[in-house]
Amino acid sequence: MEHSNCCLMLFITEQLKVLKIKVKYFAGFRTITGKKEEKIEIPQKTTISRLLEKLKIPGGEKKLILINGNRQPDNYHLKENDEVSIFPPIGGG
């Protein structure tokens, strides 16, 4: 019984870990957020999709998200010290 309590506590502790990341906003997203950048803490295993919800970035808004300068899928789990850049779509012609 003691072993299972230990494992449960370890599981809970693991789930409660927080990560520090930097979020940078560009163009219209600076207007939406009122910020150029911010450092925030997020729970471990937070995905890009969940981060956007937390930041209240409108889901219908088209956007380009880069993690440390690279595109990642929306289900990518953010890591300690990641730099998240949020851009409006870049068009050309």
Short mmCIF file of C-alpha atoms in Angstrom, two decimals:
data_model
loop_
_atom_site.label_atom_id
_atom_site.label_comp_id
_atom_site.label_asym_id
_atom_site.label_seq_id
_atom_site.Cartn_x
_atom_site.Cartn_y
_atom_site.Cartn_z
CA MET A 1 0.00 0.00 0.00
CA GLU A 2 2.80 2.39 0.85
CA HIS A 3 4.41 1.81 -2.56
CA SER A 4 1.23 2.76 -4.45
CA ASN A 5 0.87 5.95 -2.39
CA CYS A 6 4.44 6.84 -3.25
CA CYS A 7 3.78 6.25 -6.97
CA LEU A 8 0.59 8.32 -6.82
CA MET A 9 2.42 11.22 -5.17
CA LEU A 10 5.17 11.01 -7.77
CA PHE A 11 2.56 11.06 -10.55
CA ILE A 12 0.78 14.08 -9.03
CA THR A 13 4.06 15.92 -8.47
CA GLU A 14 5.08 15.25 -12.07
CA GLN A 15 1.77 16.66 -13.31
CA LEU A 16 2.17 19.83 -11.22
CA LYS A 17 5.58 20.82 -12.61
CA VAL A 18 5.62 24.17 -14.34
CA LEU A 19 7.74 25.32 -17.24
CA LYS A 20 8.92 28.84 -18.00
CA ILE A 21 8.58 29.96 -21.61
CA LYS A 22 8.78 33.23 -23.54
CA VAL A 23 5.96 34.29 -25.86
CA LYS A 24 6.59 36.94 -28.53
CA TYR A 25 3.71 38.63 -30.36
CA PHE A 26 3.94 40.20 -33.81
CA ALA A 27 1.80 42.65 -35.80
CA GLY A 28 -1.94 42.34 -35.04
CA PHE A 29 -1.33 39.95 -32.16
CA ARG A 30 0.48 42.77 -30.32
CA THR A 31 -2.70 44.78 -30.64
CA ILE A 32 -4.87 41.88 -29.44
CA THR A 33 -2.67 41.18 -26.40
CA GLY A 34 -1.34 44.68 -25.76
CA LYS A 35 2.13 43.14 -25.38
CA LYS A 36 5.30 42.70 -27.42
CA GLU A 37 6.42 39.69 -25.39
CA GLU A 38 6.00 38.06 -22.02
CA LYS A 39 7.50 35.31 -19.91
CA ILE A 40 4.93 32.93 -18.50
CA GLU A 41 4.71 29.71 -16.54
CA ILE A 42 2.69 26.82 -17.93
CA PRO A 43 2.01 23.29 -16.71
CA GLN A 44 4.30 20.58 -18.02
CA LYS A 45 2.90 18.83 -21.13
CA THR A 46 1.07 21.96 -22.33
CA THR A 47 0.53 21.82 -26.09
CA ILE A 48 0.62 24.73 -28.52
CA SER A 49 -3.18 24.51 -28.86
CA ARG A 50 -3.66 24.68 -25.09
CA LEU A 51 -1.23 27.60 -24.81
CA LEU A 52 -3.21 29.57 -27.40
CA GLU A 53 -6.40 28.94 -25.40
CA LYS A 54 -4.65 30.10 -22.21
CA LEU A 55 -3.42 33.25 -23.97
CA LYS A 56 -6.94 33.87 -25.32
CA ILE A 57 -5.70 34.01 -28.91
CA PRO A 58 -8.89 33.73 -30.99
CA GLY A 59 -9.22 30.29 -32.56
CA GLY A 60 -10.61 31.71 -35.79
CA GLU A 61 -7.62 33.97 -36.29
CA LYS A 62 -5.16 32.71 -38.88
CA LYS A 63 -1.69 32.57 -37.43
CA LEU A 64 1.82 31.22 -37.80
CA ILE A 65 3.33 29.76 -34.63
CA LEU A 66 7.07 29.13 -34.37
CA ILE A 67 8.77 27.35 -31.49
CA ASN A 68 12.42 28.37 -31.25
CA GLY A 69 12.20 29.49 -34.88
CA ASN A 70 10.67 26.24 -36.19
CA ARG A 71 7.14 25.17 -37.08
CA GLN A 72 5.71 22.44 -34.87
CA PRO A 73 2.36 20.61 -34.90
CA ASP A 74 -0.41 21.98 -32.65
CA ASN A 75 -0.05 18.95 -30.37
CA TYR A 76 3.66 19.69 -29.72
CA HIS A 77 4.42 19.66 -25.97
CA LEU A 78 6.22 22.85 -25.00
CA LYS A 79 9.49 22.55 -23.12
CA GLU A 80 11.36 24.62 -20.53
CA ASN A 81 12.72 27.88 -22.02
CA ASP A 82 10.94 27.46 -25.37
CA GLU A 83 10.41 30.71 -27.26
CA VAL A 84 6.98 30.86 -28.88
CA SER A 85 6.52 33.43 -31.66
CA ILE A 86 2.99 34.23 -32.82
CA PHE A 87 2.63 35.88 -36.24
CA PRO A 88 -0.36 36.73 -38.41
CA PRO A 89 -0.34 34.90 -41.75
CA ILE A 90 2.32 36.15 -44.10
CA GLY A 91 1.06 36.70 -47.61
CA GLY A 92 2.70 37.74 -50.78
CA GLY A 93 2.03 37.93 -54.37
#
